[in-house]
Short mmCIF file of C-alpha atoms in Angstrom, two decimals:
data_model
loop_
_atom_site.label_atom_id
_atom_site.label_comp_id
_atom_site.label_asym_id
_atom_site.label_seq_id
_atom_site.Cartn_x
_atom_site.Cartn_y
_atom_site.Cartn_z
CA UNK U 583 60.48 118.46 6.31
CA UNK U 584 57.48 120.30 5.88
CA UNK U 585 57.33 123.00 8.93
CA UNK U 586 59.83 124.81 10.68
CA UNK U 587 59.33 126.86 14.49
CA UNK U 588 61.72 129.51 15.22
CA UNK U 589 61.24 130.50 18.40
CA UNK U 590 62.18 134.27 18.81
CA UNK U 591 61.01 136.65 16.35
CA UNK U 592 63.52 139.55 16.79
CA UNK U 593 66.53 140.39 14.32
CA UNK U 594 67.71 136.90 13.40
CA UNK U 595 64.41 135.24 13.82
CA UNK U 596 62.38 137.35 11.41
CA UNK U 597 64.79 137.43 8.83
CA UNK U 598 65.38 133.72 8.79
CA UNK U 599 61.56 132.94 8.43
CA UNK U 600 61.88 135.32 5.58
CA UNK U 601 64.73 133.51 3.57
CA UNK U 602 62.85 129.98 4.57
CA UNK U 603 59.72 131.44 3.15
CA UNK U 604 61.23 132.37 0.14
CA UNK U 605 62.49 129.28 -0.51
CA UNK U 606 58.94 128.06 -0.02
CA UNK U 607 59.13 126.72 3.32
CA UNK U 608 56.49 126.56 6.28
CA UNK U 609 57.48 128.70 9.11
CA UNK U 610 55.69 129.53 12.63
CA UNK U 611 57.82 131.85 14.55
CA UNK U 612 57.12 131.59 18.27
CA UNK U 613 57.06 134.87 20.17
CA UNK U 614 55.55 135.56 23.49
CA UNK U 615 55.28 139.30 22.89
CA UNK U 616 51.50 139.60 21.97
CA UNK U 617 52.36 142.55 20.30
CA UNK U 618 54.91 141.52 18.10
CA UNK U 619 52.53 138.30 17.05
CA UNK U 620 49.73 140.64 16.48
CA UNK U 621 52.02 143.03 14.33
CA UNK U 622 53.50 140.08 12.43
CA UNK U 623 49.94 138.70 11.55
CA UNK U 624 49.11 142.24 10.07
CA UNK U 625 51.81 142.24 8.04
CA UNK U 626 53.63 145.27 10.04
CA UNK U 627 57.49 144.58 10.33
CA UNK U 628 59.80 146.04 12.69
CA UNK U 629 62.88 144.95 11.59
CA UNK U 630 64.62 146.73 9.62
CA UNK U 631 65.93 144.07 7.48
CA UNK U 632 62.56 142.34 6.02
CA UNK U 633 59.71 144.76 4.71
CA UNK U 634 56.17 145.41 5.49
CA UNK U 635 55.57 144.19 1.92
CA UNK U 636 57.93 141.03 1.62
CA UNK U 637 56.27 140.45 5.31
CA UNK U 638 52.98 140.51 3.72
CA UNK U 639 53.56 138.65 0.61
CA UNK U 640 54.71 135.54 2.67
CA UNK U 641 51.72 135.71 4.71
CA UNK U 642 49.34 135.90 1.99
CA UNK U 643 51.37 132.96 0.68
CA UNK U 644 50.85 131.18 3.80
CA UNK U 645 55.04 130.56 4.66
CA UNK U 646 55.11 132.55 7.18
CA UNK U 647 52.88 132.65 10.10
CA UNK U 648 53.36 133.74 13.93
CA UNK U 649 51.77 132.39 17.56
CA UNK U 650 52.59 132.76 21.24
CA UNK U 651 51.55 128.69 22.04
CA UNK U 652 54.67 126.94 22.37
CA UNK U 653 52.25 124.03 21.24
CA UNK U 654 52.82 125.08 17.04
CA UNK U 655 56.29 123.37 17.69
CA UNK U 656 54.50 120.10 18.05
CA UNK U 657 53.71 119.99 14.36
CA UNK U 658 57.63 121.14 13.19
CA UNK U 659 60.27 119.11 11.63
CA UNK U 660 62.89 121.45 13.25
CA UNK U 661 63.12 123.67 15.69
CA UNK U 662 65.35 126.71 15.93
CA UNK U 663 66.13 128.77 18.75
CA UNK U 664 67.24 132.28 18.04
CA UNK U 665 66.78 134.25 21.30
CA UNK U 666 68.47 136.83 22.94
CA UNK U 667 71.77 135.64 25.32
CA UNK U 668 72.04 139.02 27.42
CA UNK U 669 75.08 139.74 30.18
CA UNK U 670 73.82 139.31 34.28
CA UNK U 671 74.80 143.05 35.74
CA UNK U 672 78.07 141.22 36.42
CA UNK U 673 79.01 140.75 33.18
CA UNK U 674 77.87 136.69 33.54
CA UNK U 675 76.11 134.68 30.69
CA UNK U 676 72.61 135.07 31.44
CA UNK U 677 70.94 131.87 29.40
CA UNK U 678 67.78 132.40 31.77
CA UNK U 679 65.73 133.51 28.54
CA UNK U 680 67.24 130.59 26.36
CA UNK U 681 66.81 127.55 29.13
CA UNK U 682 63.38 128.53 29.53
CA UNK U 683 62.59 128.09 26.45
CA UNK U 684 63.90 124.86 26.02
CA UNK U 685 62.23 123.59 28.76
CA UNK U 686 58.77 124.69 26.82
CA UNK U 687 60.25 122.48 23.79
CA UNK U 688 61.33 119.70 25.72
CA UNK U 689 57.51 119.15 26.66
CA UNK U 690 56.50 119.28 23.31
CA UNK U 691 59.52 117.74 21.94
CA UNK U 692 59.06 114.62 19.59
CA UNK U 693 60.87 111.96 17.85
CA UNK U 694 63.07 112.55 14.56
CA UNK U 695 62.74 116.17 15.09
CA UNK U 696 65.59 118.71 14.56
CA UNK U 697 66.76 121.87 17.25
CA UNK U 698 69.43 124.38 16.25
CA UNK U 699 70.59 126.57 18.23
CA UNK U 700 71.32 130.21 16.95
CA UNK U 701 71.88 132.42 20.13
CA UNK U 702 75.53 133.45 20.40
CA UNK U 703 76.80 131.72 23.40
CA UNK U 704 79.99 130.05 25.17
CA UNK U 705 81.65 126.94 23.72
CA UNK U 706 79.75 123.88 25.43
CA UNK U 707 76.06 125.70 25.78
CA UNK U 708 74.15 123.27 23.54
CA UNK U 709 76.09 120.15 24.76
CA UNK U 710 75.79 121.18 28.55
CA UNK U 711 73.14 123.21 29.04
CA UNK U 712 70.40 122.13 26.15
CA UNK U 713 70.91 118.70 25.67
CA UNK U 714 69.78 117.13 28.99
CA UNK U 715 66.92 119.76 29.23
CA UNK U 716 65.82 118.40 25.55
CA UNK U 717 66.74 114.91 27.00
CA UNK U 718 63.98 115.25 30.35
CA UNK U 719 61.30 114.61 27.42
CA UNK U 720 62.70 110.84 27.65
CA UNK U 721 64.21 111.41 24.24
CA UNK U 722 68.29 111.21 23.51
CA UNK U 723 69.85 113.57 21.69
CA UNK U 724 71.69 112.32 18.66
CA UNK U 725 69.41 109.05 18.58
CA UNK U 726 65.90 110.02 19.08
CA UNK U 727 66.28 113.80 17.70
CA UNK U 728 69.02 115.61 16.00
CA UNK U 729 70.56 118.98 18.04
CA UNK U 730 72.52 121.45 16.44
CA UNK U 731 74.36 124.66 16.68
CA UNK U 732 74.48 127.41 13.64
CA UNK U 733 75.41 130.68 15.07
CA UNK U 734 73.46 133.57 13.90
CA UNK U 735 75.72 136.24 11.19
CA UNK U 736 73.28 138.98 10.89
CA UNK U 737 74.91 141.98 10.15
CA UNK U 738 71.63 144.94 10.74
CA UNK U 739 70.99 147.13 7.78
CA UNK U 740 73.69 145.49 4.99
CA UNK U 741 72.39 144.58 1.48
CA UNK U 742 75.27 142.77 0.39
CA UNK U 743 75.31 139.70 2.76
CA UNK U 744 72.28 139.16 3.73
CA UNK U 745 70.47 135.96 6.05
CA UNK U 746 70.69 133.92 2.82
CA UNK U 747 73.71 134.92 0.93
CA UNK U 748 75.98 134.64 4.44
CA UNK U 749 77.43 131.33 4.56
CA UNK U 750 75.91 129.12 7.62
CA UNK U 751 78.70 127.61 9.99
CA UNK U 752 76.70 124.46 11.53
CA UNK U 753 78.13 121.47 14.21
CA UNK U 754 75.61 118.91 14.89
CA UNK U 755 75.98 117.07 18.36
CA UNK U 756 76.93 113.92 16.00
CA UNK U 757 77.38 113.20 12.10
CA UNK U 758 73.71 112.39 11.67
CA UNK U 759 72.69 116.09 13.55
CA UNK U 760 75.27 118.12 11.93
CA UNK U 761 73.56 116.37 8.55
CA UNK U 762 70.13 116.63 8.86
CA UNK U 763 70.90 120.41 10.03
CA UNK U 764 73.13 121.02 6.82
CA UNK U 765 70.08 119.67 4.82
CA UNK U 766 67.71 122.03 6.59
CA UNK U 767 69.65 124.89 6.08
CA UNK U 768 70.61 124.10 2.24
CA UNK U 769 67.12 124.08 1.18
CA UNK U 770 67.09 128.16 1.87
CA UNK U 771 70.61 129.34 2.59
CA UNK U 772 73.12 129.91 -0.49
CA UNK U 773 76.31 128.67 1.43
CA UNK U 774 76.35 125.71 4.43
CA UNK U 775 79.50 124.67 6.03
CA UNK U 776 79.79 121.75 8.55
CA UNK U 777 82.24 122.16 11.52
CA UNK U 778 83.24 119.09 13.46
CA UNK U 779 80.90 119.77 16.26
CA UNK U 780 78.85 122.36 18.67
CA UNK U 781 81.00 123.90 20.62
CA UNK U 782 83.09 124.15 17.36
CA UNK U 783 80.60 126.27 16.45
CA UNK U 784 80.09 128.14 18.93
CA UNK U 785 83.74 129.56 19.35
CA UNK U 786 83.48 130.36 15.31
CA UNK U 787 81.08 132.86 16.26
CA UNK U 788 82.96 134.51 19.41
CA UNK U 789 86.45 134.67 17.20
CA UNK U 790 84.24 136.61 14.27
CA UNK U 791 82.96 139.39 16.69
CA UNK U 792 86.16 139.19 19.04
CA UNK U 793 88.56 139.47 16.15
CA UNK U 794 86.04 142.96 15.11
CA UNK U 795 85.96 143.76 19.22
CA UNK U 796 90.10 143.93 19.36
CA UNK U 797 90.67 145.81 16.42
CA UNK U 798 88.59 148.45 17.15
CA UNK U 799 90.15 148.69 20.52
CA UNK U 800 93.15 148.81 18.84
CA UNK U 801 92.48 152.32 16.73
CA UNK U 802 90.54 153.63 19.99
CA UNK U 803 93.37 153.20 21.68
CA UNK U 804 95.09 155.18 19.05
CA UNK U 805 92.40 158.07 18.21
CA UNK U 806 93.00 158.78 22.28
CA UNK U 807 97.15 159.20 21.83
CA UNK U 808 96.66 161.17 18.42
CA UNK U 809 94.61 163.12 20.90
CA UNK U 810 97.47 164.12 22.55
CA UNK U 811 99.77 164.11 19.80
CA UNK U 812 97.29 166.62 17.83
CA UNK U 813 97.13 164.04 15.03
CA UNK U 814 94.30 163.14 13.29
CA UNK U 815 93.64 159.72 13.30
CA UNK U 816 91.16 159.47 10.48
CA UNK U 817 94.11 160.54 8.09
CA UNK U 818 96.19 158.04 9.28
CA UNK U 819 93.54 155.39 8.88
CA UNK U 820 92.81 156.73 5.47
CA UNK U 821 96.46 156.24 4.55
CA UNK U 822 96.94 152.48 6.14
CA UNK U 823 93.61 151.68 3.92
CA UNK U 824 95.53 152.29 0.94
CA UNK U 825 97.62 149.31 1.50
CA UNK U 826 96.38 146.56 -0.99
CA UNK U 827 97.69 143.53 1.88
CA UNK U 828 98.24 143.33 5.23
CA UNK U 829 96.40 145.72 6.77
CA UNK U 830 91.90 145.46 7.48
CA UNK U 831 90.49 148.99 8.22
CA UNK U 832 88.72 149.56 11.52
CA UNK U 833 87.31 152.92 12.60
CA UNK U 834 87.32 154.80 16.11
CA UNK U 835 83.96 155.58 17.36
CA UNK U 836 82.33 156.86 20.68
CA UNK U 837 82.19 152.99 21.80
CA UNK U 838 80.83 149.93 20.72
CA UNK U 839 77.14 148.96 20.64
CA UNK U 840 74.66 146.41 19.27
CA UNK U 841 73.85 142.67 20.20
CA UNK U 842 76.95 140.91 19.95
CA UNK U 843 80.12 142.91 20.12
CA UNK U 844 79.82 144.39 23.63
CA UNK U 845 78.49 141.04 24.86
CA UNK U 846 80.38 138.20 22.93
CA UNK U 847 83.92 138.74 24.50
CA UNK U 848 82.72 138.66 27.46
CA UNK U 849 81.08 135.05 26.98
CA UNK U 850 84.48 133.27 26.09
CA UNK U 851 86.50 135.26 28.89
CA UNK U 852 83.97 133.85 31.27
CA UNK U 853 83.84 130.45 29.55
CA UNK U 854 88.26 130.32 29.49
CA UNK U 855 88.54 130.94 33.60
CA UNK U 856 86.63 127.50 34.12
CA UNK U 857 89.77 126.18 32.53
CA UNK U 858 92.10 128.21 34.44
CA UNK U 859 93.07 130.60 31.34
CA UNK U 860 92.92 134.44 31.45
CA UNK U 861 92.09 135.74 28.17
CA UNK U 862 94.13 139.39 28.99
CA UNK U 863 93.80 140.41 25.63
CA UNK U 864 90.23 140.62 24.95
CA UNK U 865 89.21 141.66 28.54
CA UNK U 866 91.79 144.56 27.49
CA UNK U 867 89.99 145.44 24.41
CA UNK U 868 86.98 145.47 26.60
CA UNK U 869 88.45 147.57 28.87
CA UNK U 870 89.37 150.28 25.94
CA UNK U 871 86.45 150.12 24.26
CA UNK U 872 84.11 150.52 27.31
CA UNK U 873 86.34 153.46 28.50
CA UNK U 874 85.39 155.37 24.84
CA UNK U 875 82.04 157.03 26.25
CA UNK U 876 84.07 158.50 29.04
CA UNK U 877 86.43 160.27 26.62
CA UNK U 878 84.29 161.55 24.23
CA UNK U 879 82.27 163.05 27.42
CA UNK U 880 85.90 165.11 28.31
CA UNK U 881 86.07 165.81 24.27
CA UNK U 882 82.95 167.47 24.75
CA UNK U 883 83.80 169.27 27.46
CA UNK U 884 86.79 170.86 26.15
CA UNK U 885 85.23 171.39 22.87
CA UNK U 886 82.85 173.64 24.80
CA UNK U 887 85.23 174.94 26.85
CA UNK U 888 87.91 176.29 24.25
CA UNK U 889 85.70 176.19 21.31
CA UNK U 890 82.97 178.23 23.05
CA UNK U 891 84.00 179.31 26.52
CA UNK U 892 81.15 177.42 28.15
CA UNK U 893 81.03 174.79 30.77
CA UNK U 894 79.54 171.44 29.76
CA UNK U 895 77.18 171.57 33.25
CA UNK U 896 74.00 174.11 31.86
CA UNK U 897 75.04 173.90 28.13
CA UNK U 898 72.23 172.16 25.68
CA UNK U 899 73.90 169.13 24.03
CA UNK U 900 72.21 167.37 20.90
CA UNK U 901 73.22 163.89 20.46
CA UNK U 902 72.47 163.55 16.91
CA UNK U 903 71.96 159.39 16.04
CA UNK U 904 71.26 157.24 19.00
CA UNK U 905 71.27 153.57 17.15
CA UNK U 906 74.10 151.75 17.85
CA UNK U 907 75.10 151.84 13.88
CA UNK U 908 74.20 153.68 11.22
CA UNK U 909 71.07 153.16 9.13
CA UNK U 910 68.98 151.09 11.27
CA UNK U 911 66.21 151.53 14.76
CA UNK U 912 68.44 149.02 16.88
CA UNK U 913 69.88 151.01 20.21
CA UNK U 914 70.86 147.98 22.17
CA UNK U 915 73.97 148.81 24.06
CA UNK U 916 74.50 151.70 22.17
CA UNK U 917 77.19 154.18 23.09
CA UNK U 918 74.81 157.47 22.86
CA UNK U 919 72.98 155.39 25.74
CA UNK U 920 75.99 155.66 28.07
CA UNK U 921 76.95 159.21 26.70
CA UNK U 922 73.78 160.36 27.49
CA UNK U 923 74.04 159.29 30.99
CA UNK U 924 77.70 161.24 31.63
CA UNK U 925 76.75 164.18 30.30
CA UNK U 926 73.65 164.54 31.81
CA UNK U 927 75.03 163.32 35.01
CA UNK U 928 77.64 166.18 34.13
CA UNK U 929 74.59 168.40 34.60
CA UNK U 930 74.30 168.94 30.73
CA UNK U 931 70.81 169.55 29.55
CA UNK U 932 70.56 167.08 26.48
CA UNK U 933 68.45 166.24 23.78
CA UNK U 934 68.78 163.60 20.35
CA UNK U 935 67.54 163.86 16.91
CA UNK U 936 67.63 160.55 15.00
CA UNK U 937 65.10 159.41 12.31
CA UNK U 938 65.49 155.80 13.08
CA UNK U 939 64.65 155.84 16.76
CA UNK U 940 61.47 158.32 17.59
CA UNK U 941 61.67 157.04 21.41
CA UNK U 942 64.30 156.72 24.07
CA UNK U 943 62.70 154.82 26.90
CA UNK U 944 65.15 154.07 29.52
CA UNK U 945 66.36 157.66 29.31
CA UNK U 946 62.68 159.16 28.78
CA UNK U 947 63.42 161.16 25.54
CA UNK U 948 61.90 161.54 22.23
CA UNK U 949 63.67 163.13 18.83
CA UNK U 950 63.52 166.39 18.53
CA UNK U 951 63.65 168.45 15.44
CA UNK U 952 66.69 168.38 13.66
CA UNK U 953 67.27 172.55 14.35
CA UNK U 954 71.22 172.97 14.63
CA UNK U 955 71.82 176.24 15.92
CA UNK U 956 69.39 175.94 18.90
CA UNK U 957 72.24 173.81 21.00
CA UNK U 958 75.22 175.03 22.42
CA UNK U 959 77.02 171.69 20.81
CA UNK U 960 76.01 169.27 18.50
CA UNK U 961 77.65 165.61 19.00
CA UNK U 962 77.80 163.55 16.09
CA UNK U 963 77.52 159.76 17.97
CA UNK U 964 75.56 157.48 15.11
CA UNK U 965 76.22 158.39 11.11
CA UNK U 966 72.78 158.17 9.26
CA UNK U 967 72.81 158.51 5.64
CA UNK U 968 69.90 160.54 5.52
CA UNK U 969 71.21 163.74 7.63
CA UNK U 970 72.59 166.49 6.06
CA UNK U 971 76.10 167.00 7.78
CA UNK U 972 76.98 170.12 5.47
CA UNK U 973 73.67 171.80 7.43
CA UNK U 974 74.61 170.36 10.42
CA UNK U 975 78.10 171.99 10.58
CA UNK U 976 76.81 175.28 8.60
CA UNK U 977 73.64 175.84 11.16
CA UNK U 978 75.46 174.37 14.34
CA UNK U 979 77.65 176.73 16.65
CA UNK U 980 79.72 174.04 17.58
CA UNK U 981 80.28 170.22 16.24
CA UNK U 982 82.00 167.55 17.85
CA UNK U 983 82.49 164.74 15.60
CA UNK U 984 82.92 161.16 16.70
CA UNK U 985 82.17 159.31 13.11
CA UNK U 986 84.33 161.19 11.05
CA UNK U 987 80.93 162.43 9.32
CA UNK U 988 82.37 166.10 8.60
CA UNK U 989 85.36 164.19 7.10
CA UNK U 990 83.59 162.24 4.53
CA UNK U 991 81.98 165.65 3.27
CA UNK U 992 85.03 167.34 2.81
CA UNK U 993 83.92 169.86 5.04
CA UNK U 994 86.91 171.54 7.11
CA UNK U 995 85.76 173.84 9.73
CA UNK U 996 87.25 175.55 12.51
CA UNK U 997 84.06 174.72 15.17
CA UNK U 998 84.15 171.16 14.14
CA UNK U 999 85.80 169.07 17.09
CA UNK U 1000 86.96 165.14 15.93
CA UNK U 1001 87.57 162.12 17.66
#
């Protein structure tokens, strides 16, 4: 094979047209942002996870290339699809951004070519939803062109699995796809492993971030009743952790953010009621986890309340990180988001410092200087490795921390509030 289109050149797509270019591989990513192409084509990256310079290299090497015509998939041995597969404001699937693409390749599609799918999705997406779009083109799937599923296993921001070094779950529609994708795959990825189908597949990835998405409801859950117990629940998670078996540390937070583990439990609960099955527990662990914004808000309020004898309506509130982890410019679904919403709502006058994230749009803010003291309470909601926390708590006149940041620093101090 000597091209490959990714179509979608966000967090998974860039980075896999990075580890295919290394490997010496011909890639066009396909993205109808003008922008992005343009910025790609310069050599600018903005994701976090491939460089401006590795960006460059690979152009100036000619593997890597980028276009908004749908028509550079003509010329491409395989085809992957690694596009965002958002929630409807009903908490539905919404594939509208993922079918429509497919319909673009299935009028370019052509025989003996390969498409993998990489969105996260339901079990039974590529089977019921691609495959007769792909099949409209007069070609069948498994006969005339191969059709896969590899679910995307980016983790934002790590350095020790990375795009290549992650091993690659992959379930072709039949032998010959799952084989010709395992091929593809093995000529850039360190680790490939064949499941016995798509929708195989496409549950492996829902159990990973599900299994992540219960847990941390599960010491949520606790952090609120050591609340009320006037425990700390960091200690007590520090002392499980020192259990060599049997126990997998997960950390409270303010809620959970990013592109998969707000959205993917929602995909299988959805996905289980067509078959007359409830999944309780993970809509449950949705439940507690999308309840964590609302209790942090009344933290804050009491913080600033017995810690400083104010009200939280007319008191200046930093929100200091805004990502939805630490380390990286990614806010999707981020809990500061929603934070920021109840405590202005609250009638809070806030502002955010973060030096990953110079913009909020939807809310209309931009950082601000990182200046402590000038805020009635500082709320710790993202991490980064590049603040100062010792400043933060010596400057601030009040801290509420929801990361356990003050923690980590040793720092014990009477105006620091934790989750």
């Amino acid at each position: 094979m000597s091209e490959i289109g990714i179509v979608g050149a966000g967090y998974v797509g860039v980075p896999l047209a990075e580890a295919f270019g290394r490997a010496g591989r011909s890639v066009v990513l396909v993205e109808i942002e003008p922008a992005r192409v343009e910025q790609l084509n310069r050599g600018e990256s903005y994701v976090d996870d491939v460089s401006s310079e590795t960006l460059r290299e690979l152009l100036d090497a000619g593997h890597i290339s980028a276009t908004t015509d749908y028509d550079a998939l003509r010329e491409c041995d395989a085809i992957l699809i690694a596009l965002p597969t958002p929630l409807s404001a009903q908490r539905e699937p919404d594939l509208s951004i993922v079918v429509d693409a497919t319909r673009d390749i299935s009028t370019r599609l052509r025989e003996g070519q390969l498409v993998v799918l990489e969105s996260t999705t339901y079990p039974g997406t590529t089977r019921e939803r691609l495959q007769p779009i792909l099949e409209e083109s007069g070609l069948k799937a498994g006969e005339d062109f191969h059709l896969a599923f590899s679910p995307e296993r980016v983790d934002p921001g790590r350095e020790d699995w990375t795009t290549k070094t992650t091993p690659k779950v992959v379930g072709g529609l039949t032998e010959a796809c799952t084989k010709r994708a395992v091929e593809l795959y093995e000529t850039a990825l360190d680790t490939v492993l064949p499941v016995s189908s798509p929708e195989a597949a496409e549950l492996t990835k829902l159990l990973e971030n599900i299994f992540r998405s219960v847990n941390i409801a599960l010491v949520n859950e606790l952090a609120q009743l050591c609340d009320r117990m006037g425990l700390d629940v960091w200690e007590i998670v520090d002392a499980a952790s020192t259990k060599p078996f049997g126990f997998m540390r997960f950390e409270p937070g303010p809620g959970l953010g990013g592109h998969c583990l707000p959205v993917d439990p929602f995909y299988l609960s959805w996905k289980a009621r067509q078959y007359d099955f409830y999944t309780e527990f993970i809509e449950l662990a949705g439940k507690v986890n999308a309840n964590m914004p609302y209790f942090c808000r009344s933290l804050i309020s009491q913080a600033l309340n017995h810690g400083r004898e104010l009200s939280l309506k007319g008191s200046k509130v930093l929100i200091l990180g805004v990502s939805y982890k630490a380390d990286v410019q990614d806010t999707r679904e981020s809990p500061a988001l929603k934070l920021i919403e109840l405590l202005r709502n609250a009638g809070a006058e806030v502002a955010y410092h973060d030096p990953h994230v110079p913009k909020l749009h939807g809310p209309g803010l931009e950082s601000v200087p990182l200046e402590p003291g000038e805020h009635d309470c500082v709320v710790i909601v993202t991490a980064h490795s590049a603040i100062d926390y010792e400043r933060v708590i010596e400057e601030a006149l009040l801290v509420v921390d929801l990361r356990n940041a003050s923690g980590r620093n040793g720092r014990v101090d009477g105006k620091v509030w934790k989750l």
